[in-house]
mmCIF file of C-alpha atoms in Angstrom:
data_model
loop_
_atom_site.group_PDB
_atom_site.id
_atom_site.type_symbol
_atom_site.label_atom_id
_atom_site.label_comp_id
_atom_site.label_asym_id
_atom_site.label_seq_id
_atom_site.Cartn_x
_atom_site.Cartn_y
_atom_site.Cartn_z
ATOM 1 C CA MET A 1 -8.635 34.700 97.027
ATOM 2 C CA GLY A 2 -8.206 37.828 94.905
ATOM 3 C CA CYS A 3 -4.792 36.727 93.659
ATOM 4 C CA SER A 4 -6.071 33.243 92.790
ATOM 5 C CA GLY A 5 -8.841 34.747 90.597
ATOM 6 C CA CYS A 6 -6.293 36.881 88.770
ATOM 7 C CA ARG A 7 -4.215 33.776 87.890
ATOM 8 C CA VAL A 8 -7.335 31.993 86.502
ATOM 9 C CA ARG A 9 -8.225 35.018 84.347
ATOM 10 C CA PHE A 10 -4.620 35.260 83.217
ATOM 11 C CA ASN A 11 -4.431 31.525 82.176
ATOM 12 C CA PHE A 12 -7.782 31.712 80.391
ATOM 13 C CA GLY A 13 -6.488 34.630 78.315
ATOM 14 C CA LYS A 14 -3.468 32.604 77.197
ATOM 15 C CA VAL A 15 -5.752 29.742 76.079
ATOM 16 C CA LEU A 16 -7.880 32.097 74.031
ATOM 17 C CA SER A 17 -4.772 33.468 72.387
ATOM 18 C CA LYS A 18 -3.607 29.974 71.373
ATOM 19 C CA VAL A 19 -7.040 29.032 70.033
ATOM 20 C CA PHE A 20 -7.112 32.192 67.955
ATOM 21 C CA VAL A 21 -3.653 31.443 66.503
ATOM 22 C CA PHE A 22 -4.745 27.865 65.697
ATOM 23 C CA PHE A 23 -7.849 28.896 63.805
ATOM 24 C CA THR A 24 -5.900 31.571 61.991
ATOM 25 C CA MET A 25 -3.406 28.907 60.783
ATOM 26 C CA VAL A 26 -6.279 26.652 59.652
ATOM 27 C CA LEU A 27 -7.807 29.458 57.637
ATOM 28 C CA ILE A 28 -4.482 30.335 56.026
ATOM 29 C CA PHE A 29 -3.805 26.660 55.161
ATOM 30 C CA THR A 30 -7.305 26.283 53.668
ATOM 31 C CA TYR A 31 -6.846 29.437 51.628
ATOM 32 C CA PHE A 32 -3.519 28.227 50.148
ATOM 33 C CA PHE A 33 -4.954 24.759 49.442
ATOM 34 C CA TYR A 34 -7.802 26.148 47.347
ATOM 35 C CA CYS A 35 -5.493 28.554 45.591
ATOM 36 C CA LEU A 36 -3.139 25.727 44.529
ATOM 37 C CA THR A 37 -6.056 23.584 43.374
ATOM 38 C CA GLY A 38 -7.296 26.404 41.188
ATOM 39 C CA ILE A 39 -3.879 26.853 39.593
ATOM 40 C CA CYS A 40 -3.683 23.148 38.667
ATOM 41 C CA ASP A 41 -7.159 23.206 37.172
ATOM 42 C CA SER A 42 -6.300 26.208 35.029
ATOM 43 C CA ALA A 43 -3.059 24.666 33.736
ATOM 44 C CA PRO A 44 -2.915 23.312 30.102
ATOM 45 C CA ARG A 45 -4.428 19.839 29.959
ATOM 46 C CA THR A 46 -1.439 18.043 28.439
ATOM 47 C CA LEU A 47 0.884 19.397 31.142
ATOM 48 C CA TYR A 48 -1.520 18.476 33.910
ATOM 49 C CA SER A 49 -1.946 14.948 32.553
ATOM 50 C CA HIS A 50 1.807 14.598 32.244
ATOM 51 C CA GLN A 51 2.287 15.605 35.902
ATOM 52 C CA GLN A 52 -0.340 13.102 36.977
ATOM 53 C CA ALA A 53 1.430 10.379 34.995
ATOM 54 C CA LEU A 54 4.633 11.095 36.896
ATOM 55 C CA HIS A 55 2.999 10.703 40.314
ATOM 56 C CA ARG A 56 0.628 7.818 39.796
ATOM 57 C CA ASP A 57 0.069 4.688 37.713
ATOM 58 C CA TYR A 58 -1.066 5.974 34.286
ATOM 59 C CA ASP A 59 -2.036 3.293 31.759
ATOM 60 C CA ILE A 60 -1.034 4.785 28.393
ATOM 61 C CA LEU A 61 -2.054 1.541 26.699
ATOM 62 C CA ASP A 62 -5.679 2.404 27.392
ATOM 63 C CA ASP A 63 -5.284 5.650 25.441
ATOM 64 C CA ARG A 64 -3.371 3.852 22.676
ATOM 65 C CA SER A 65 -6.114 1.245 22.352
ATOM 66 C CA ARG A 66 -8.749 3.954 22.026
ATOM 67 C CA ILE A 67 -6.684 5.712 19.345
ATOM 68 C CA LEU A 68 -6.175 2.492 17.401
ATOM 69 C CA ASP A 69 -9.898 1.778 17.545
ATOM 70 C CA ASN A 70 -10.542 5.212 16.044
ATOM 71 C CA LEU A 71 -7.890 4.729 13.377
ATOM 72 C CA ARG A 72 -9.087 1.284 12.305
ATOM 73 C CA PRO A 73 -11.008 1.939 9.072
ATOM 74 C CA ALA A 74 -14.453 0.544 8.558
ATOM 75 C CA PRO A 75 -14.692 -1.845 5.586
ATOM 76 C CA HIS A 76 -15.962 -0.093 2.497
ATOM 77 C CA LEU A 77 -18.186 -1.886 0.031
ATOM 78 C CA VAL A 78 -17.279 -1.495 -3.614
ATOM 79 C CA PRO A 79 -19.940 -2.498 -6.177
ATOM 80 C CA ASP A 80 -18.758 -5.206 -8.610
ATOM 81 C CA ALA A 81 -15.284 -5.211 -7.042
ATOM 82 C CA PRO A 82 -13.461 -8.522 -6.567
ATOM 83 C CA SER A 83 -13.566 -9.990 -3.121
ATOM 84 C CA ASN A 84 -10.783 -9.207 -0.659
ATOM 85 C CA GLN A 85 -11.096 -12.568 1.036
ATOM 86 C CA ASN A 86 -7.900 -13.762 -0.595
ATOM 87 C CA ARG A 87 -5.789 -11.276 1.310
ATOM 88 C CA THR A 88 -3.492 -13.236 3.536
ATOM 89 C CA ASN A 89 -3.338 -12.858 7.269
ATOM 90 C CA SER A 90 -0.809 -15.647 7.675
ATOM 91 C CA ALA A 91 1.963 -13.223 8.568
ATOM 92 C CA ASP A 92 2.638 -12.642 12.204
ATOM 93 C CA THR A 93 2.156 -8.937 12.632
ATOM 94 C CA GLY A 94 4.602 -6.705 14.479
ATOM 95 C CA GLN A 95 5.432 -3.066 15.027
ATOM 96 C CA VAL A 96 7.431 -1.201 12.405
ATOM 97 C CA ASP A 97 9.335 1.994 11.810
ATOM 98 C CA ALA A 98 8.170 2.856 8.300
ATOM 99 C CA PRO A 99 5.684 5.657 7.742
ATOM 100 C CA VAL A 100 2.062 4.854 7.049
ATOM 101 C CA GLN A 101 -0.386 6.710 4.868
ATOM 102 C CA VAL A 102 -3.537 7.495 6.824
ATOM 103 C CA PRO A 103 -6.651 6.381 4.948
ATOM 104 C CA HIS A 104 -9.081 9.057 3.806
ATOM 105 C CA HIS A 105 -11.805 7.854 6.168
ATOM 106 C CA ILE A 106 -9.850 8.495 9.405
ATOM 107 C CA SER A 107 -11.336 11.365 11.348
ATOM 108 C CA ASP A 108 -9.567 14.724 11.569
ATOM 109 C CA SER A 109 -9.942 14.688 15.370
ATOM 110 C CA THR A 110 -7.918 11.489 15.579
ATOM 111 C CA LYS A 111 -5.173 12.950 13.397
ATOM 112 C CA GLU A 112 -5.113 16.125 15.510
ATOM 113 C CA PHE A 113 -4.915 14.104 18.711
ATOM 114 C CA ALA A 114 -1.942 12.122 17.407
ATOM 115 C CA GLN A 115 -0.167 15.295 16.341
ATOM 116 C CA SER A 116 -0.886 17.208 19.568
ATOM 117 C CA SER A 117 0.345 14.319 21.693
ATOM 118 C CA GLY A 118 3.658 14.218 19.833
ATOM 119 C CA MET A 119 2.950 10.822 18.242
ATOM 120 C CA PRO A 120 2.862 11.134 14.425
ATOM 121 C CA VAL A 121 0.337 8.764 12.917
ATOM 122 C CA SER A 122 2.869 7.896 10.226
ATOM 123 C CA ASN A 123 5.322 6.442 12.727
ATOM 124 C CA THR A 124 3.099 5.070 15.436
ATOM 125 C CA PHE A 125 0.319 2.833 14.176
ATOM 126 C CA GLY A 126 -0.046 -0.327 12.133
ATOM 127 C CA THR A 127 1.761 -3.619 11.706
ATOM 128 C CA LYS A 128 4.209 -5.217 9.329
ATOM 129 C CA ARG A 129 2.641 -7.737 7.007
ATOM 130 C CA PHE A 130 3.791 -9.854 4.104
ATOM 131 C CA PRO A 131 2.657 -8.312 0.800
ATOM 132 C CA GLN A 132 -0.795 -9.368 -0.352
ATOM 133 C CA ALA A 133 0.027 -8.205 -3.900
ATOM 134 C CA ILE A 134 3.320 -8.149 -5.816
ATOM 135 C CA ILE A 135 4.281 -6.528 -9.114
ATOM 136 C CA ILE A 136 6.442 -9.367 -10.443
ATOM 137 C CA GLY A 137 7.362 -8.024 -13.895
ATOM 138 C CA VAL A 138 8.514 -7.101 -16.345
ATOM 139 C CA LYS A 139 11.676 -5.070 -16.504
ATOM 140 C CA LYS A 140 11.259 -1.915 -18.665
ATOM 141 C CA GLY A 141 7.556 -2.644 -18.954
ATOM 142 C CA GLY A 142 6.299 0.241 -16.807
ATOM 143 C CA THR A 143 6.451 -1.256 -13.314
ATOM 144 C CA ARG A 144 7.834 1.886 -11.672
ATOM 145 C CA ALA A 145 5.096 4.030 -13.173
ATOM 146 C CA LEU A 146 2.431 1.566 -12.004
ATOM 147 C CA LEU A 147 3.794 1.532 -8.454
ATOM 148 C CA GLU A 148 3.962 5.331 -8.270
ATOM 149 C CA PHE A 149 0.408 5.624 -9.563
ATOM 150 C CA LEU A 150 -0.807 3.056 -7.023
ATOM 151 C CA ARG A 151 0.810 4.921 -4.155
ATOM 152 C CA ILE A 152 -1.676 7.734 -4.653
ATOM 153 C CA HIS A 153 -4.320 5.401 -3.238
ATOM 154 C CA PRO A 154 -4.748 5.796 0.533
ATOM 155 C CA ASP A 155 -5.310 2.058 0.995
ATOM 156 C CA VAL A 156 -2.047 1.008 -0.687
ATOM 157 C CA ARG A 157 1.305 0.893 1.091
ATOM 158 C CA ALA A 158 4.360 -0.180 -0.876
ATOM 159 C CA VAL A 159 8.096 -0.589 -0.466
ATOM 160 C CA GLY A 160 9.920 2.073 -2.474
ATOM 161 C CA ALA A 161 13.065 0.136 -3.410
ATOM 162 C CA GLU A 162 12.948 -3.285 -5.043
ATOM 163 C CA PRO A 163 13.524 -5.888 -2.290
ATOM 164 C CA HIS A 164 14.749 -8.675 -4.650
ATOM 165 C CA PHE A 165 13.942 -11.154 -1.899
ATOM 166 C CA PHE A 166 12.654 -14.048 -4.004
ATOM 167 C CA ASP A 167 15.543 -13.908 -6.488
ATOM 168 C CA ARG A 168 18.632 -12.627 -4.624
ATOM 169 C CA PHE A 169 18.126 -12.549 -0.861
ATOM 170 C CA TYR A 170 15.910 -15.543 -0.163
ATOM 171 C CA ASP A 171 18.522 -17.008 2.196
ATOM 172 C CA LYS A 172 17.907 -14.097 4.597
ATOM 173 C CA GLY A 173 14.544 -15.612 5.535
ATOM 174 C CA LEU A 174 10.908 -14.550 5.508
ATOM 175 C CA GLU A 175 11.183 -12.566 8.740
ATOM 176 C CA TRP A 176 13.885 -10.382 7.184
ATOM 177 C CA TYR A 177 11.578 -9.836 4.198
ATOM 178 C CA ARG A 178 8.599 -8.934 6.360
ATOM 179 C CA ASN A 179 10.666 -6.357 8.224
ATOM 180 C CA LEU A 180 11.257 -4.540 4.916
ATOM 181 C CA MET A 181 7.546 -3.923 4.519
ATOM 182 C CA PRO A 182 5.902 -0.611 5.431
ATOM 183 C CA ARG A 183 3.461 -0.351 8.306
ATOM 184 C CA THR A 184 -0.189 -0.860 7.359
ATOM 185 C CA LEU A 185 -3.561 -0.528 9.054
ATOM 186 C CA ASP A 186 -6.446 -2.964 8.729
ATOM 187 C CA GLY A 187 -8.005 -2.524 5.305
ATOM 188 C CA GLN A 188 -4.757 -1.413 3.638
ATOM 189 C CA ILE A 189 -2.817 -3.529 1.149
ATOM 190 C CA THR A 190 0.929 -4.123 1.455
ATOM 191 C CA MET A 191 2.745 -4.272 -1.900
ATOM 192 C CA GLU A 192 6.194 -4.532 -3.397
ATOM 193 C CA LYS A 193 7.608 -4.665 -6.906
ATOM 194 C CA THR A 194 10.603 -6.555 -8.251
ATOM 195 C CA PRO A 195 10.346 -7.092 -12.034
ATOM 196 C CA SER A 196 12.990 -9.804 -12.156
ATOM 197 C CA TYR A 197 10.721 -12.208 -10.234
ATOM 198 C CA PHE A 198 8.804 -12.979 -13.443
ATOM 199 C CA VAL A 199 11.891 -14.425 -15.145
ATOM 200 C CA THR A 200 13.380 -16.148 -12.069
ATOM 201 C CA LYS A 201 12.788 -19.905 -12.131
ATOM 202 C CA GLU A 202 12.665 -20.334 -8.340
ATOM 203 C CA ALA A 203 10.490 -17.289 -7.625
ATOM 204 C CA PRO A 204 7.005 -18.860 -8.087
ATOM 205 C CA SER A 205 7.530 -21.644 -5.548
ATOM 206 C CA ARG A 206 9.137 -19.239 -3.100
ATOM 207 C CA VAL A 207 6.291 -16.727 -3.340
ATOM 208 C CA CYS A 208 3.804 -19.566 -2.865
ATOM 209 C CA THR A 209 5.669 -20.670 0.248
ATOM 210 C CA MET A 210 4.962 -17.205 1.672
ATOM 211 C CA ASN A 211 1.370 -16.986 0.412
ATOM 212 C CA CYS A 212 -0.229 -19.026 -2.368
ATOM 213 C CA LYS A 213 -3.167 -16.586 -2.391
ATOM 214 C CA ALA A 214 -1.038 -13.572 -3.279
ATOM 215 C CA LYS A 215 -2.232 -11.377 -6.144
ATOM 216 C CA LEU A 216 0.341 -11.031 -8.919
ATOM 217 C CA ILE A 217 0.587 -8.118 -11.347
ATOM 218 C CA VAL A 218 2.605 -8.324 -14.573
ATOM 219 C CA VAL A 219 3.151 -5.183 -16.636
ATOM 220 C CA VAL A 220 3.909 -6.291 -20.207
ATOM 221 C CA ARG A 221 4.995 -4.328 -23.238
ATOM 222 C CA ASP A 222 5.770 -5.066 -26.896
ATOM 223 C CA PRO A 223 8.821 -7.332 -26.447
ATOM 224 C CA VAL A 224 10.713 -5.659 -29.309
ATOM 225 C CA THR A 225 10.269 -2.155 -27.858
ATOM 226 C CA ARG A 226 11.006 -3.551 -24.399
ATOM 227 C CA ALA A 227 14.305 -5.096 -25.609
ATOM 228 C CA VAL A 228 15.407 -1.782 -27.156
ATOM 229 C CA SER A 229 14.512 0.061 -23.934
ATOM 230 C CA ASP A 230 16.457 -2.508 -21.909
ATOM 231 C CA TYR A 231 19.477 -2.044 -24.160
ATOM 232 C CA THR A 232 19.182 1.763 -23.926
ATOM 233 C CA GLN A 233 19.287 1.614 -20.140
ATOM 234 C CA THR A 234 22.372 -0.627 -20.150
ATOM 235 C CA LEU A 235 24.059 1.584 -22.750
ATOM 236 C CA SER A 236 23.592 4.660 -20.542
ATOM 237 C CA LYS A 237 25.571 2.914 -17.804
ATOM 238 C CA ASN A 238 28.109 1.319 -20.131
ATOM 239 C CA PRO A 239 28.800 3.518 -23.203
ATOM 240 C CA GLY A 240 31.244 0.939 -24.593
ATOM 241 C CA LEU A 241 28.503 -1.661 -25.072
ATOM 242 C CA PRO A 242 28.432 -3.417 -28.468
ATOM 243 C CA SER A 243 25.658 -2.490 -30.893
ATOM 244 C CA PHE A 244 22.110 -3.742 -30.370
ATOM 245 C CA GLN A 245 22.151 -5.871 -33.515
ATOM 246 C CA SER A 246 25.421 -7.582 -32.583
ATOM 247 C CA LEU A 247 23.912 -8.628 -29.248
ATOM 248 C CA ALA A 248 20.469 -9.562 -30.555
ATOM 249 C CA LEU A 249 21.681 -11.724 -33.457
ATOM 250 C CA THR A 250 23.959 -14.744 -33.124
ATOM 251 C CA ASN A 251 24.983 -14.273 -36.739
ATOM 252 C CA SER A 252 24.133 -11.214 -38.798
ATOM 253 C CA SER A 253 24.127 -13.171 -42.068
ATOM 254 C CA THR A 254 21.746 -15.917 -40.890
ATOM 255 C CA GLY A 255 19.668 -13.578 -38.776
ATOM 256 C CA LEU A 256 19.255 -16.043 -35.902
ATOM 257 C CA ILE A 257 18.132 -14.464 -32.664
ATOM 258 C CA ASP A 258 20.314 -14.907 -29.588
ATOM 259 C CA THR A 259 17.860 -16.053 -26.896
ATOM 260 C CA THR A 260 20.644 -16.196 -24.305
ATOM 261 C CA TRP A 261 20.795 -12.400 -24.229
ATOM 262 C CA SER A 262 18.641 -11.285 -21.315
ATOM 263 C CA ALA A 263 17.104 -8.369 -23.246
ATOM 264 C CA VAL A 264 15.642 -10.913 -25.703
ATOM 265 C CA ARG A 265 14.902 -13.690 -23.200
ATOM 266 C CA ILE A 266 12.759 -11.496 -20.904
ATOM 267 C CA GLY A 267 10.310 -10.909 -23.788
ATOM 268 C CA LEU A 268 9.362 -14.602 -23.996
ATOM 269 C CA TYR A 269 6.378 -13.933 -21.749
ATOM 270 C CA ALA A 270 4.595 -17.224 -22.470
ATOM 271 C CA LYS A 271 7.617 -19.252 -21.338
ATOM 272 C CA HIS A 272 7.887 -17.409 -18.048
ATOM 273 C CA LEU A 273 4.137 -17.515 -17.409
ATOM 274 C CA GLU A 274 4.138 -21.302 -17.818
ATOM 275 C CA ASN A 275 6.536 -21.506 -14.878
ATOM 276 C CA TRP A 276 4.285 -19.350 -12.687
ATOM 277 C CA LEU A 277 1.100 -21.246 -13.615
ATOM 278 C CA GLN A 278 2.564 -24.373 -12.028
ATOM 279 C CA HIS A 279 2.089 -22.688 -8.646
ATOM 280 C CA PHE A 280 -0.673 -20.078 -9.096
ATOM 281 C CA PRO A 281 -4.002 -20.174 -10.955
ATOM 282 C CA LEU A 282 -4.535 -17.701 -13.789
ATOM 283 C CA SER A 283 -7.170 -15.892 -11.686
ATOM 284 C CA HIS A 284 -4.378 -14.643 -9.390
ATOM 285 C CA PHE A 285 -2.749 -12.690 -12.235
ATOM 286 C CA LEU A 286 -3.483 -9.289 -13.710
ATOM 287 C CA PHE A 287 -1.692 -8.443 -16.950
ATOM 288 C CA VAL A 288 -1.309 -4.689 -17.344
ATOM 289 C CA SER A 289 -0.586 -3.206 -20.757
ATOM 290 C CA GLY A 290 2.495 -0.998 -20.626
ATOM 291 C CA GLU A 291 1.274 0.814 -23.749
ATOM 292 C CA ARG A 292 -2.172 1.572 -22.273
ATOM 293 C CA LEU A 293 -0.535 2.663 -19.025
ATOM 294 C CA VAL A 294 0.931 5.490 -21.141
ATOM 295 C CA SER A 295 -2.022 6.222 -23.441
ATOM 296 C CA ASP A 296 -4.802 5.744 -20.869
ATOM 297 C CA PRO A 297 -3.331 5.620 -17.339
ATOM 298 C CA ALA A 298 -6.658 6.196 -15.591
ATOM 299 C CA GLY A 299 -8.368 3.375 -17.483
ATOM 300 C CA GLU A 300 -5.597 0.901 -16.792
ATOM 301 C CA MET A 301 -5.430 1.986 -13.155
ATOM 302 C CA GLY A 302 -9.152 1.310 -12.880
ATOM 303 C CA ARG A 303 -8.515 -2.325 -13.822
ATOM 304 C CA VAL A 304 -5.704 -2.566 -11.280
ATOM 305 C CA GLN A 305 -7.816 -1.122 -8.462
ATOM 306 C CA ASP A 306 -10.668 -3.510 -9.297
ATOM 307 C CA PHE A 307 -8.273 -6.465 -9.268
ATOM 308 C CA LEU A 308 -6.974 -5.469 -5.837
ATOM 309 C CA GLY A 309 -10.498 -4.968 -4.486
ATOM 310 C CA LEU A 310 -9.953 -1.255 -3.953
ATOM 311 C CA LYS A 311 -12.298 1.653 -4.387
ATOM 312 C CA ARG A 312 -11.519 3.525 -7.615
ATOM 313 C CA VAL A 313 -9.691 6.516 -6.170
ATOM 314 C CA VAL A 314 -6.950 7.000 -8.798
ATOM 315 C CA SER A 315 -8.598 8.602 -11.837
ATOM 316 C CA ASP A 316 -8.152 11.071 -14.727
ATOM 317 C CA LYS A 317 -7.840 13.993 -12.344
ATOM 318 C CA HIS A 318 -4.456 12.701 -11.140
ATOM 319 C CA PHE A 319 -2.661 12.678 -14.524
ATOM 320 C CA TYR A 320 -1.387 14.933 -17.264
ATOM 321 C CA PHE A 321 0.702 13.993 -20.305
ATOM 322 C CA ASN A 322 4.302 15.214 -20.348
ATOM 323 C CA GLN A 323 5.147 15.937 -23.995
ATOM 324 C CA THR A 324 8.893 16.115 -23.294
ATOM 325 C CA LYS A 325 9.152 12.724 -21.625
ATOM 326 C CA GLY A 326 6.414 11.123 -23.693
ATOM 327 C CA PHE A 327 4.482 9.568 -20.812
ATOM 328 C CA PRO A 328 1.970 10.624 -18.169
ATOM 329 C CA CYS A 329 3.003 12.358 -14.976
ATOM 330 C CA LEU A 330 1.137 12.933 -11.750
ATOM 331 C CA LYS A 331 -0.403 16.343 -11.301
ATOM 332 C CA LYS A 332 0.976 18.585 -8.575
ATOM 333 C CA PRO A 333 0.225 16.905 -5.231
ATOM 334 C CA GLU A 334 -1.389 19.041 -2.549
ATOM 335 C CA GLY A 335 1.290 21.011 -0.702
ATOM 336 C CA SER A 336 3.886 20.429 -3.437
ATOM 337 C CA SER A 337 5.447 23.153 -5.570
ATOM 338 C CA ARG A 338 5.557 21.165 -8.816
ATOM 339 C CA PRO A 339 4.089 18.096 -10.558
ATOM 340 C CA ARG A 340 5.661 14.691 -9.986
ATOM 341 C CA CYS A 341 7.215 12.797 -12.889
ATOM 342 C CA LEU A 342 9.390 9.729 -12.916
ATOM 343 C CA GLY A 343 13.155 10.206 -12.782
ATOM 344 C CA LYS A 344 15.524 11.273 -15.551
ATOM 345 C CA SER A 345 16.264 7.604 -16.289
ATOM 346 C CA LYS A 346 12.695 7.227 -17.618
ATOM 347 C CA GLY A 347 11.814 8.324 -21.121
ATOM 348 C CA ARG A 348 15.336 8.182 -22.573
ATOM 349 C CA PRO A 349 15.532 8.530 -26.384
ATOM 350 C CA HIS A 350 16.238 5.144 -28.001
ATOM 351 C CA PRO A 351 19.205 4.634 -30.332
ATOM 352 C CA GLN A 352 18.571 4.040 -34.015
ATOM 353 C CA ILE A 353 18.241 0.320 -34.748
ATOM 354 C CA PRO A 354 18.283 -0.990 -38.335
ATOM 355 C CA SER A 355 14.705 -1.717 -39.426
ATOM 356 C CA GLU A 356 15.594 -5.195 -40.719
ATOM 357 C CA VAL A 357 16.882 -6.163 -37.255
ATOM 358 C CA LEU A 358 13.645 -4.962 -35.622
ATOM 359 C CA GLN A 359 11.602 -6.887 -38.204
ATOM 360 C CA ARG A 360 13.524 -10.081 -37.502
ATOM 361 C CA LEU A 361 12.801 -9.652 -33.839
ATOM 362 C CA ARG A 362 9.082 -9.132 -34.543
ATOM 363 C CA ASP A 363 8.981 -12.296 -36.640
ATOM 364 C CA PHE A 364 10.796 -14.172 -33.874
ATOM 365 C CA TYR A 365 8.420 -13.025 -31.127
ATOM 366 C CA LYS A 366 5.196 -13.463 -33.121
ATOM 367 C CA PRO A 367 4.419 -17.109 -32.171
ATOM 368 C CA PHE A 368 5.382 -16.470 -28.530
ATOM 369 C CA ASN A 369 3.119 -13.412 -28.431
ATOM 370 C CA HIS A 370 0.154 -15.359 -29.799
ATOM 371 C CA HIS A 371 0.707 -18.082 -27.238
ATOM 372 C CA PHE A 372 0.826 -15.461 -24.499
ATOM 373 C CA TYR A 373 -2.419 -13.912 -25.779
ATOM 374 C CA GLN A 374 -4.093 -17.323 -25.487
ATOM 375 C CA MET A 375 -2.699 -17.996 -22.019
ATOM 376 C CA SER A 376 -3.574 -14.579 -20.608
ATOM 377 C CA GLY A 377 -6.898 -14.188 -22.420
ATOM 378 C CA GLN A 378 -5.826 -10.749 -23.718
ATOM 379 C CA ASN A 379 -4.719 -9.602 -27.153
ATOM 380 C CA PHE A 380 -2.165 -6.836 -26.659
ATOM 381 C CA GLY A 381 -1.912 -6.080 -30.396
ATOM 382 C CA TRP A 382 1.840 -6.180 -30.742
ATOM 383 C CA ASP A 383 1.777 -7.843 -34.177
#
């Protein structure tokens, strides 16, 4: 009897020992569990989210959709501005690789989110679209200056180089052309400039095939001054070029003008406009004065912004006159060390041309200029 009781007490002691060990293990496990949970909660949020994405289904498209909703600008109403209803949406939109300029109305928090998540806004958002507005001419009229001035506007996105699609590369197809365009957000305008379109016979019908509602900008300049500037540019590339007068006149004694020379032919603005008016109404054109773009850039830019249905953002505060070059430059952009002027190829000194040759050219262009004034509804005062 006594021995049997000892065995029971002995076995009961072993059970208590095991129970104690078990509860000790549970407490230790619970302690470590809460410790690990606390560490995860105190970790940086981006790291924690990234770890979650690795171990479970994480729908990044939901976040992307929310970001795009924040980035999509609200339509702004501009008093007395032309309607934007003519902007085309016929192009199938797609993703692009070109940078995009974020409109001024996008919130700072959205920009910061994009930067902190390693997705630059300039390379992530927007779609490729066919241009809603094209600077179609004219060569040596001031098209580069106009494009650079327009690019200040946060709602304008433009191709830097001239695509030459509608005159040289049309056989590559519209999809190839669209892929050249920069990425834009809703409310932004896609633009390009190729001055040779204005004098290309096939260009109007081809542009209309893409979009017959496109807005067309033509920068024009006194055709005599334009011809001399054209010649000066060619001479800089080919110093052995014959004299201006020998190219402009078919015969120096008769004084007949050689209209086959491109420098002269481009200045027949009325002839070229007639070709374009077969496909586009006059209301789709804006004729910008190359002279006023130099003397009053802010005023002329106001007309351009109104024509495009944009808020007047580009103004006097953006320009200063460069006495050396003889044309306006853009004031120092924020974050830049110096002002921005057009390249060395702009503002070249013109060669001396005999006054009688220039007068013959003025007499030749006079009836064409008057016809162009009537067609465009503007007197540019070249005569």
